[in-house]
Amino acid sequence: MNITVKKGSFADIKTQAIILAFCEGEKELHGAAFDANKKMNGLLGDVIKSGDFVGRPSEVFIVYARGAITAKRIALVGLGKRKELNLEKIRSAFAAVMQHLRGLNIKEAATIMDFDLLPDQKKRFIAAVVEGARLGLYQYTPYKTVGCDEIKEMRQLAIVADPGEYSVLVDEIKKASIITDAVCFARDLISAPANEMTPSILAEHAAVVAKRKNVRYHLLDKGKMKTLGMNALLGVASGSHQPPKLIILEYYGGKKGDAPLALVGKGLTFDSGGISLKPAEKMDEMKTDMSGGAAVIAVIRAAADLRLPVNLVGLVPATENMSGGGALKPGDILKSYSGRTIEVLNTDAEGRLILADALTYACKYKPAGIIDIATLTGACVVALGEDVIGMLGTDEKAKEEIYRAAQTTGELVWELPLWDNYSEMIKSDIADYKNSAGRMAGAITAAAFLSKFVDDLPWVHLDIAGPSWTTKGKAYIPKGASGVTVRLLLEYLQNRCKKE
Ligand code: BES
Ligand code: MN
Ligand code: ZN
């Protein structure tokens, strides 16, 4: 759905519905609502007085304008109490009202907003409207053939602006559209079934991203991995007919010669568990085990579209984890690309194996820092719940900045400790490390394992096993793939660029 800016007065906008946002429990109407109420002969005031609509967060109420203004309907949407207003409430409210209008088979709407409701966050307010509307309307439909004519779709939202605000709005909407496009792109990659999102196909999508200015694409195939000795990645791939790929996207938007930031994303296009097979129930969800990889590709895409002044290298080790005749067996020992040996106690702890080799490869770029993003452990979901990203690592500054960025984007991040005792738990009796330390502190021992492959570079690990997928759906994250960390990392990168 497109978002545009229109100059003019809200009363003259020709549209199927004009959206007016209200704060809860306010006796006086302000701004456009005041004018609308006057034109409607007090109707809006009556609706509020009667209690039929009070402006609770994400409450929606439709009234017909019946010629009092040019728009056919007025869609009232609640923002909750003015004192409690924040960006999440705005995103959620716009998701709710847009979904409601789509349900009525409305194709286009307009809104007029008092962006000074959050005076010190005006630009973010505008972005939040775009995010709520576009992310809330996301639907994944390419495989529907029955009844697909009935799929409802919103095509346009116009934001009515004062002439003085026009250029700020255009600018912010453009940026937010790039970012939300990237989130939806990640969601598409993740939602695709594993038979149609193999490592090779994922690589093709990355190659398309690389058509952008300043983006370069490289692919390491199985032969190259063998020459380099990436036996951890190759080991995981050995049970599958699909050849593994190490996808590399470089973006040069910063100064020439500036060390890049490395983003490494887990790209398991399907994780059956391998010989340590997962239970059948919900195994289908393991097509999403490339969510970290999808996020990395999407972030590079948006960074290029936003022309961020930063150098980035994105690395996505991509493979299936299957149980074919060549598959890893519990007890196997692999010599990783770093030279360190790994005893594979559980073939379902495959993410850390492929990441080990990709992290070692990332170090060759001599990056300023490394951030990895992975649906790494069920233990992280047990510890923090389905909504929360687990954060661990050695880069105190980046962790602090990511935490702060998350408070803006509404993604929930919580740090777990990475003390030396956890490294003791991953020592193997006969190899250097073992890939599973059992049930205790599973999210942390997984991160401790990764820490062995980042040299001494500043590094942050984000475990997104919980929030990468939602079975219930949330305000502006419809059921399914969330695209989590795409907005978070872009916010973090934008803040970093501002400082420099
Ligand atoms: N991809 C899974 C982790 C996962 C679980 C992601 C649930 C999303 C939802 C990962 O490869 C895995 O299987 N981890 C094991 C590790 C264990 C064997 C040490 C786990 O968490 O059970
Ligand atoms: Mn696994
Ligand atoms: Zn996995």
Coordinates of C-alpha atoms and ligand atoms in Angstrom, one line a residue:
M1 CA 0.0 0.0 0.0
N2 CA 1.1 3.4 -1.0
I3 CA 1.3 6.4 1.4
T4 CA 1.1 9.9 -0.1
V5 CA 0.9 13.4 1.2
K6 CA -1.9 15.7 0.1
K7 CA -2.1 19.4 0.7
G8 CA -5.5 20.9 1.5
S9 CA -8.3 20.9 4.1
F10 CA -9.6 17.6 5.4
A11 CA -13.2 18.7 4.6
D12 CA -12.5 18.7 0.9
I13 CA -10.6 15.4 0.6
K14 CA -12.5 13.0 -1.7
T15 CA -11.9 9.6 0.0
Q16 CA -13.8 6.5 1.1
A17 CA -12.9 7.2 4.7
I18 CA -11.0 9.9 6.6
I19 CA -9.3 8.7 9.7
L20 CA -9.4 10.9 12.8
A21 CA -7.4 9.8 15.9
F22 CA -8.7 10.6 19.4
C23 CA -7.2 10.5 22.8
E24 CA -9.3 8.8 25.5
G25 CA -11.5 10.7 27.9
E26 CA -11.1 14.2 26.5
K27 CA -14.1 16.5 26.7
E28 CA -12.8 19.1 24.3
L29 CA -12.2 18.2 20.7
H30 CA -9.1 19.6 19.1
G31 CA -7.9 20.5 15.6
A32 CA -9.4 18.6 12.8
A33 CA -11.8 16.7 15.1
F34 CA -13.1 20.1 16.4
D35 CA -13.7 21.2 12.8
A36 CA -15.2 17.9 11.7
N37 CA -17.6 18.0 14.7
K38 CA -18.7 21.5 13.8
K39 CA -19.3 20.5 10.2
M40 CA -21.1 17.4 11.3
N41 CA -23.4 19.4 13.5
G42 CA -22.0 17.9 16.8
L43 CA -22.3 14.3 15.8
L44 CA -18.8 13.3 16.8
G45 CA -19.3 15.0 20.2
D46 CA -22.5 13.0 20.7
V47 CA -20.8 9.7 19.8
I48 CA -18.1 10.4 22.4
K49 CA -20.5 11.7 25.1
S50 CA -22.7 8.6 24.7
G51 CA -19.7 6.4 25.4
D52 CA -20.2 4.5 22.1
F53 CA -16.6 5.5 21.3
V54 CA -14.3 6.6 24.1
G55 CA -10.9 6.5 22.3
R56 CA -9.4 3.5 24.1
P57 CA -6.2 2.3 22.4
S58 CA -7.0 0.9 18.9
E59 CA -10.8 1.3 19.3
V60 CA -12.4 1.9 15.9
F61 CA -15.8 3.5 15.2
I62 CA -17.2 4.4 11.8
V63 CA -19.7 7.2 11.1
Y64 CA -21.1 8.3 7.8
A65 CA -20.5 11.9 6.8
R66 CA -23.7 12.1 4.6
G67 CA -22.4 15.1 2.7
A68 CA -21.2 17.2 5.6
I69 CA -17.7 16.8 4.3
T70 CA -16.5 15.4 1.0
A71 CA -15.2 12.1 2.5
K72 CA -17.8 9.3 2.6
R73 CA -17.0 8.1 6.1
I74 CA -15.2 9.2 9.2
A75 CA -13.2 6.4 10.9
L76 CA -12.5 7.3 14.5
V77 CA -9.6 5.6 16.1
G78 CA -8.5 5.7 19.7
L79 CA -5.0 6.4 20.9
G80 CA -5.7 5.9 24.6
K81 CA -4.9 8.5 27.2
R82 CA -2.9 11.5 26.1
K83 CA -0.5 11.1 29.1
E84 CA 0.2 7.5 28.1
L85 CA 0.6 8.1 24.4
N86 CA 3.7 6.5 22.8
L87 CA 4.8 5.2 19.4
E88 CA 3.6 1.7 20.0
K89 CA 0.0 3.0 20.6
I90 CA 0.2 4.9 17.3
R91 CA 1.5 1.9 15.3
S92 CA -1.2 -0.3 16.9
A93 CA -4.0 2.2 16.3
F94 CA -3.2 2.6 12.7
A95 CA -2.9 -1.1 12.2
A96 CA -6.3 -1.6 13.8
V97 CA -8.1 1.1 11.8
M98 CA -6.5 0.1 8.5
Q99 CA -7.4 -3.6 9.0
H100 CA -10.9 -2.5 9.9
L101 CA -11.3 -0.5 6.7
R102 CA -9.8 -3.2 4.6
G103 CA -12.4 -5.6 6.2
L104 CA -15.1 -3.2 4.8
N105 CA -13.4 -3.6 1.4
I106 CA -12.4 0.0 1.4
K107 CA -9.4 0.6 -1.0
E108 CA -8.2 4.0 -0.1
A109 CA -8.4 6.3 2.9
A110 CA -7.0 9.6 4.2
T111 CA -6.0 10.8 7.5
I112 CA -5.2 14.1 9.2
M113 CA -3.1 14.0 12.3
D114 CA -2.0 16.3 15.0
F115 CA 1.6 15.3 14.9
D116 CA 2.3 17.7 17.8
L117 CA 0.6 15.2 20.1
L118 CA 4.2 13.9 20.7
P119 CA 5.9 17.3 20.2
D120 CA 9.5 16.1 20.7
Q121 CA 9.0 13.0 18.5
K122 CA 7.1 14.5 15.6
K123 CA 9.1 12.7 12.9
R124 CA 8.9 9.4 14.7
F125 CA 5.2 9.9 15.0
I126 CA 4.8 10.2 11.3
A127 CA 7.0 7.1 10.8
A128 CA 4.8 5.2 13.3
V129 CA 1.7 5.9 11.3
V130 CA 3.4 4.5 8.2
E131 CA 4.7 1.5 10.2
G132 CA 1.4 0.7 11.8
A133 CA -0.6 1.0 8.6
R134 CA 1.8 -0.9 6.3
L135 CA 3.0 -3.6 8.6
G136 CA -0.5 -4.1 10.0
L137 CA -1.9 -4.7 6.5
Y138 CA 0.8 -7.2 5.5
Q139 CA -0.6 -10.5 4.2
Y140 CA 1.1 -13.4 2.5
T141 CA -1.1 -14.6 -0.3
P142 CA 1.0 -16.0 -3.3
Y143 CA -0.2 -19.6 -2.8
K144 CA -3.9 -18.9 -2.6
T145 CA -5.7 -19.9 -5.8
V146 CA -9.2 -20.5 -4.5
G147 CA -11.2 -17.4 -3.7
C148 CA -8.2 -15.1 -4.4
D149 CA -10.4 -12.6 -6.2
E150 CA -11.9 -12.0 -2.8
I151 CA -8.7 -11.1 -1.1
K152 CA -9.2 -7.5 0.2
E153 CA -6.4 -5.0 -0.3
M154 CA -6.0 -1.4 0.7
R155 CA -4.2 0.5 -2.0
Q156 CA -3.6 4.0 -0.6
L157 CA -3.5 6.1 2.4
A158 CA -3.2 9.9 1.9
I159 CA -1.9 12.0 4.8
V160 CA -3.4 15.5 4.6
A161 CA -0.8 18.1 5.5
D162 CA -0.5 21.8 6.2
P163 CA 1.7 23.4 3.6
G164 CA 4.3 24.1 6.3
E165 CA 4.6 20.5 7.1
Y166 CA 4.5 19.1 3.6
S167 CA 8.3 18.5 3.1
V168 CA 8.9 16.9 6.5
L169 CA 6.1 14.6 5.9
V170 CA 7.2 13.6 2.4
D171 CA 10.7 13.0 3.7
E172 CA 9.7 10.9 6.7
I173 CA 7.1 8.9 4.8
K174 CA 9.7 8.0 2.1
K175 CA 12.1 6.8 4.7
A176 CA 9.5 4.8 6.7
S177 CA 8.3 3.3 3.4
I178 CA 11.7 2.0 2.6
I179 CA 12.1 0.5 6.1
T180 CA 8.6 -1.1 6.1
D181 CA 9.2 -2.4 2.6
A182 CA 12.3 -4.1 3.9
V183 CA 10.4 -5.6 6.8
C184 CA 7.7 -7.0 4.4
F185 CA 10.5 -8.3 2.1
A186 CA 12.0 -10.2 5.1
R187 CA 8.5 -11.5 6.0
D188 CA 8.0 -12.8 2.4
L189 CA 11.4 -14.6 2.4
I190 CA 10.6 -16.2 5.8
S191 CA 6.9 -17.1 5.0
A192 CA 7.9 -18.9 1.8
P193 CA 7.7 -22.7 2.2
A194 CA 11.1 -24.5 2.5
N195 CA 10.6 -26.3 -0.8
E196 CA 10.5 -22.9 -2.5
M197 CA 13.0 -21.1 -0.3
T198 CA 16.1 -23.3 -0.6
P199 CA 19.6 -22.0 0.0
S200 CA 20.0 -21.4 -3.8
I201 CA 16.7 -19.5 -4.0
L202 CA 17.6 -17.4 -1.0
A203 CA 20.9 -16.5 -2.7
E204 CA 19.0 -15.5 -5.9
H205 CA 17.0 -13.0 -3.8
A206 CA 20.2 -11.6 -2.3
A207 CA 21.5 -11.2 -5.9
V208 CA 18.5 -9.1 -6.8
V209 CA 19.2 -6.8 -3.7
A210 CA 22.7 -6.4 -5.1
K211 CA 21.4 -4.6 -8.2
R212 CA 21.3 -1.5 -6.1
K213 CA 24.0 1.1 -6.2
N214 CA 27.0 0.4 -4.0
V215 CA 25.9 -3.2 -3.2
R216 CA 28.1 -6.2 -4.2
Y217 CA 27.2 -9.8 -4.1
H218 CA 29.4 -12.8 -3.7
L219 CA 28.5 -16.5 -3.3
L220 CA 30.6 -19.2 -1.8
D221 CA 29.5 -22.6 -3.1
K222 CA 30.1 -26.0 -1.8
G223 CA 33.4 -26.4 -3.7
K224 CA 34.8 -23.2 -2.3
M225 CA 33.7 -24.1 1.2
K226 CA 35.6 -27.4 0.8
T227 CA 38.7 -25.6 -0.3
L228 CA 38.5 -23.2 2.6
G229 CA 37.8 -26.0 5.1
M230 CA 34.3 -24.8 6.3
N231 CA 33.6 -28.2 7.7
A232 CA 31.1 -27.1 10.3
L233 CA 28.8 -25.5 7.7
L234 CA 29.4 -28.4 5.3
G235 CA 28.7 -30.9 8.1
V236 CA 25.2 -29.5 8.7
A237 CA 24.5 -29.5 4.9
S238 CA 25.7 -33.1 4.5
G239 CA 22.3 -34.6 5.3
S240 CA 20.5 -32.6 2.6
H241 CA 20.3 -32.8 -1.2
Q242 CA 20.2 -29.0 -1.3
P243 CA 23.7 -27.6 -1.7
P244 CA 24.7 -25.0 1.0
K245 CA 25.5 -21.4 0.1
L246 CA 27.4 -18.7 1.9
I247 CA 25.7 -15.5 0.7
I248 CA 27.6 -12.3 1.0
L249 CA 26.3 -8.8 0.4
E250 CA 28.6 -5.8 0.8
Y251 CA 27.3 -2.3 1.0
Y252 CA 29.7 0.6 0.6
G253 CA 27.9 3.8 1.6
G254 CA 30.5 5.0 4.0
K255 CA 34.0 6.4 3.6
K256 CA 36.4 4.4 1.5
G257 CA 38.6 2.3 3.7
D258 CA 36.4 2.6 6.8
A259 CA 36.1 -0.8 8.5
P260 CA 32.6 -2.3 7.8
L261 CA 30.2 -3.5 10.3
A262 CA 29.5 -7.2 9.8
L263 CA 26.0 -8.6 10.0
V264 CA 25.7 -12.4 10.1
G265 CA 22.3 -14.1 9.9
K266 CA 21.5 -17.7 10.5
G267 CA 20.1 -19.1 7.2
L268 CA 18.6 -22.5 7.9
T269 CA 16.0 -22.8 5.2
F270 CA 14.7 -25.8 7.0
D271 CA 15.7 -27.3 10.4
S272 CA 14.4 -30.8 10.8
G273 CA 16.9 -31.3 13.7
G274 CA 18.8 -33.8 11.5
I275 CA 19.5 -37.2 13.1
S276 CA 18.5 -35.7 16.5
L277 CA 15.1 -35.3 14.8
K278 CA 12.6 -32.7 16.1
P279 CA 9.1 -33.8 17.0
A280 CA 6.5 -33.6 14.1
E281 CA 4.3 -31.1 15.9
K282 CA 5.1 -27.6 14.7
M283 CA 8.1 -28.8 12.7
D284 CA 6.7 -26.9 9.8
E285 CA 7.6 -23.7 11.6
M286 CA 11.2 -24.5 11.1
K287 CA 11.0 -23.0 7.6
T288 CA 11.5 -19.8 9.6
D289 CA 14.9 -20.8 10.8
M290 CA 16.4 -18.4 8.2
S291 CA 14.8 -15.4 9.8
G292 CA 18.1 -14.0 10.9
G293 CA 19.5 -14.4 7.4
A294 CA 16.4 -12.8 5.9
A295 CA 16.8 -9.8 8.3
V296 CA 20.4 -9.3 7.2
I297 CA 19.5 -9.3 3.5
A298 CA 16.6 -6.9 4.2
V299 CA 18.7 -4.5 6.3
I300 CA 21.3 -4.3 3.5
R301 CA 18.6 -3.6 1.0
A302 CA 17.1 -0.8 3.1
A303 CA 20.6 0.6 4.0
A304 CA 21.2 0.9 0.2
D305 CA 17.8 2.5 -0.5
L306 CA 18.3 5.0 2.4
R307 CA 21.8 5.6 1.2
L308 CA 23.1 5.3 4.7
P309 CA 26.7 6.6 5.1
V310 CA 28.0 3.3 6.5
N311 CA 30.0 0.3 5.2
L312 CA 28.3 -3.1 5.9
V313 CA 29.0 -6.6 5.1
G314 CA 26.1 -9.1 5.4
L315 CA 26.9 -12.8 5.6
V316 CA 24.2 -15.5 5.4
P317 CA 25.3 -19.1 5.8
A318 CA 22.4 -21.0 4.2
T319 CA 21.6 -24.7 4.3
E320 CA 19.0 -27.2 5.3
N321 CA 19.4 -29.5 8.3
M322 CA 18.2 -32.9 7.2
S323 CA 18.8 -36.5 8.1
G324 CA 19.9 -38.0 4.7
G325 CA 22.5 -40.8 4.5
G326 CA 25.4 -38.4 4.7
A327 CA 24.0 -36.6 7.7
L328 CA 26.0 -35.7 10.8
K329 CA 25.8 -38.2 13.6
P330 CA 25.8 -37.5 17.3
G331 CA 29.4 -37.9 18.4
D332 CA 30.9 -36.7 15.0
I333 CA 33.8 -34.3 15.3
L334 CA 34.3 -31.5 12.8
K335 CA 37.3 -29.3 12.2
S336 CA 35.8 -25.8 11.7
Y337 CA 37.1 -23.1 9.3
S338 CA 38.8 -21.5 12.4
G339 CA 40.8 -24.7 12.9
R340 CA 39.0 -25.4 16.2
T341 CA 37.4 -28.8 16.6
I342 CA 33.8 -29.3 17.5
E343 CA 32.1 -32.4 18.9
V344 CA 28.5 -32.6 17.6
L345 CA 26.6 -34.0 20.5
N346 CA 23.2 -32.9 19.1
T347 CA 22.7 -32.5 15.4
D348 CA 19.8 -30.1 16.2
A349 CA 22.2 -27.6 17.6
E350 CA 23.2 -26.8 14.0
G351 CA 22.8 -23.0 14.0
R352 CA 25.9 -22.4 16.0
L353 CA 27.9 -24.8 13.7
I354 CA 27.1 -22.8 10.5
L355 CA 27.5 -19.5 12.3
A356 CA 30.9 -20.6 13.6
D357 CA 32.3 -20.8 10.1
A358 CA 30.4 -17.6 8.9
L359 CA 31.7 -15.7 11.9
T360 CA 35.3 -16.8 11.2
Y361 CA 34.8 -15.7 7.6
A362 CA 33.4 -12.3 8.8
C363 CA 36.6 -11.8 10.8
K364 CA 38.6 -11.8 7.5
Y365 CA 37.0 -8.4 6.7
K366 CA 38.6 -6.9 9.8
P367 CA 35.2 -5.4 10.7
A368 CA 34.7 -2.7 13.2
G369 CA 32.2 -5.0 14.9
I370 CA 30.0 -8.1 14.3
I371 CA 26.3 -8.5 15.0
D372 CA 24.8 -11.9 14.5
I373 CA 21.0 -12.5 14.3
A374 CA 19.8 -16.1 14.7
T375 CA 16.7 -18.2 15.6
L376 CA 19.3 -20.0 17.8
T377 CA 17.7 -21.6 20.8
G378 CA 14.4 -22.8 22.2
A379 CA 16.0 -22.1 25.5
C380 CA 15.9 -18.4 24.8
V381 CA 12.1 -18.6 24.4
V382 CA 11.9 -20.5 27.7
A383 CA 13.9 -17.8 29.4
L384 CA 12.4 -14.7 28.0
G385 CA 9.1 -15.7 26.3
E386 CA 8.0 -15.5 22.7
D387 CA 8.1 -11.7 22.4
V388 CA 11.6 -11.0 23.5
I389 CA 15.0 -10.9 21.7
G390 CA 17.8 -12.3 23.8
M391 CA 21.0 -10.2 23.6
L392 CA 24.5 -11.3 24.5
G393 CA 28.0 -10.2 23.6
T394 CA 31.1 -8.3 24.3
D395 CA 30.4 -4.9 22.7
E396 CA 29.0 -2.9 25.6
K397 CA 28.5 0.2 23.5
A398 CA 26.6 -1.6 20.7
K399 CA 24.5 -3.5 23.3
E400 CA 23.5 -0.2 24.9
E401 CA 22.7 1.4 21.6
I402 CA 20.7 -1.6 20.4
Y403 CA 18.8 -1.6 23.7
R404 CA 17.9 2.1 23.1
A405 CA 17.0 1.6 19.5
A406 CA 14.6 -1.2 20.5
Q407 CA 12.8 1.2 22.8
T408 CA 12.1 3.4 19.8
T409 CA 11.1 0.6 17.4
G410 CA 9.0 -1.3 20.0
E411 CA 11.0 -4.5 19.6
L412 CA 11.7 -6.0 23.0
V413 CA 15.4 -6.7 23.8
W414 CA 16.8 -8.1 27.0
E415 CA 20.4 -8.9 27.9
L416 CA 21.6 -12.2 29.3
P417 CA 25.0 -12.6 30.9
L418 CA 28.0 -14.2 29.2
W419 CA 30.3 -14.9 32.1
D420 CA 33.4 -17.2 31.9
N421 CA 31.7 -20.1 33.7
Y422 CA 29.4 -20.6 30.7
S423 CA 32.5 -21.2 28.5
E424 CA 33.4 -24.1 30.9
M425 CA 30.1 -25.7 30.0
I426 CA 30.9 -26.0 26.3
K427 CA 34.3 -27.7 26.6
S428 CA 34.4 -31.1 25.1
D429 CA 36.2 -34.1 26.5
I430 CA 37.9 -35.0 23.3
A431 CA 37.5 -32.0 21.0
D432 CA 37.9 -28.2 21.7
Y433 CA 34.2 -27.6 22.1
K434 CA 30.9 -29.4 22.1
N435 CA 27.9 -28.0 20.3
S436 CA 25.4 -28.7 23.1
A437 CA 25.8 -28.3 26.8
G438 CA 22.4 -29.7 27.6
R439 CA 19.3 -28.0 29.1
M440 CA 20.9 -25.6 31.6
A441 CA 21.3 -22.0 30.4
G442 CA 20.8 -23.1 26.8
A443 CA 20.6 -19.6 25.2
I444 CA 23.8 -18.6 27.0
T445 CA 25.9 -21.6 26.3
A446 CA 24.9 -21.3 22.6
A447 CA 26.2 -17.7 22.7
A448 CA 29.3 -18.8 24.6
F449 CA 30.0 -21.2 21.8
L450 CA 29.7 -18.4 19.2
S451 CA 32.0 -16.2 21.2
K452 CA 34.9 -18.6 20.4
F453 CA 34.6 -17.7 16.7
V454 CA 34.7 -13.9 16.7
D455 CA 38.4 -13.4 17.7
D456 CA 38.5 -10.4 20.0
L457 CA 36.2 -8.3 17.8
P458 CA 33.4 -6.3 19.4
W459 CA 30.4 -8.6 19.0
V460 CA 26.7 -8.8 19.7
H461 CA 24.5 -11.8 19.3
L462 CA 20.7 -11.5 19.0
D463 CA 18.7 -14.6 19.6
I464 CA 15.3 -14.2 17.9
A465 CA 13.9 -17.7 18.3
G466 CA 10.9 -16.3 20.1
P467 CA 9.8 -13.2 18.2
S468 CA 10.6 -14.2 14.7
W469 CA 7.3 -15.9 14.3
T470 CA 3.9 -15.3 15.9
T471 CA 1.2 -17.9 16.1
K472 CA -1.4 -15.5 17.4
G473 CA -0.6 -12.3 15.6
K474 CA 0.0 -8.9 17.3
A475 CA -1.3 -5.4 16.6
Y476 CA 0.9 -4.7 13.6
I477 CA 2.4 -8.1 13.2
P478 CA -0.2 -10.4 11.5
K479 CA 0.1 -14.1 12.3
G480 CA 3.3 -15.6 10.9
A481 CA 6.7 -14.1 10.2
S482 CA 7.4 -10.8 12.0
G483 CA 10.6 -9.5 10.3
V484 CA 11.9 -8.7 13.8
T485 CA 15.3 -6.9 14.0
V486 CA 15.0 -5.3 10.6
R487 CA 13.6 -2.0 12.0
L488 CA 15.8 -2.5 15.1
L489 CA 19.1 -2.8 13.2
L490 CA 18.1 0.1 10.8
E491 CA 17.3 2.3 13.8
Y492 CA 20.7 1.4 15.3
L493 CA 22.5 2.1 12.1
Q494 CA 20.7 5.4 11.5
N495 CA 21.6 6.6 15.0
R496 CA 25.2 5.5 14.5
C497 CA 25.4 7.5 11.3
K498 CA 23.9 10.6 12.9
K499 CA 26.7 10.6 15.6
E500 CA 29.5 10.4 13.1
Ligands
BES1 N1 16.2 -23.5 15.2 C1 16.3 -24.1 16.5 C2 15.8 -23.1 17.6 C3 14.4 -22.7 17.6 C4 13.5 -23.3 18.4 C5 14.0 -21.6 16.8 C6 12.2 -22.9 18.4 C7 12.7 -21.2 16.8 C8 11.8 -21.8 17.6 C9 17.7 -24.6 16.9 O1 18.4 -25.0 15.8 C10 17.6 -25.7 17.8 O2 17.0 -26.7 17.5 N2 18.1 -25.5 19.0 C11 18.1 -26.5 20.0 C12 19.5 -26.6 20.6 C13 19.7 -27.8 21.5 C14 19.7 -29.0 20.8 C15 21.0 -27.6 22.3 C16 17.1 -26.2 21.0 O3 16.9 -25.0 21.3 O4 16.4 -27.1 21.5
MN2 MN 18.1 -27.1 15.4
ZN3 ZN 17.9 -24.3 14.0

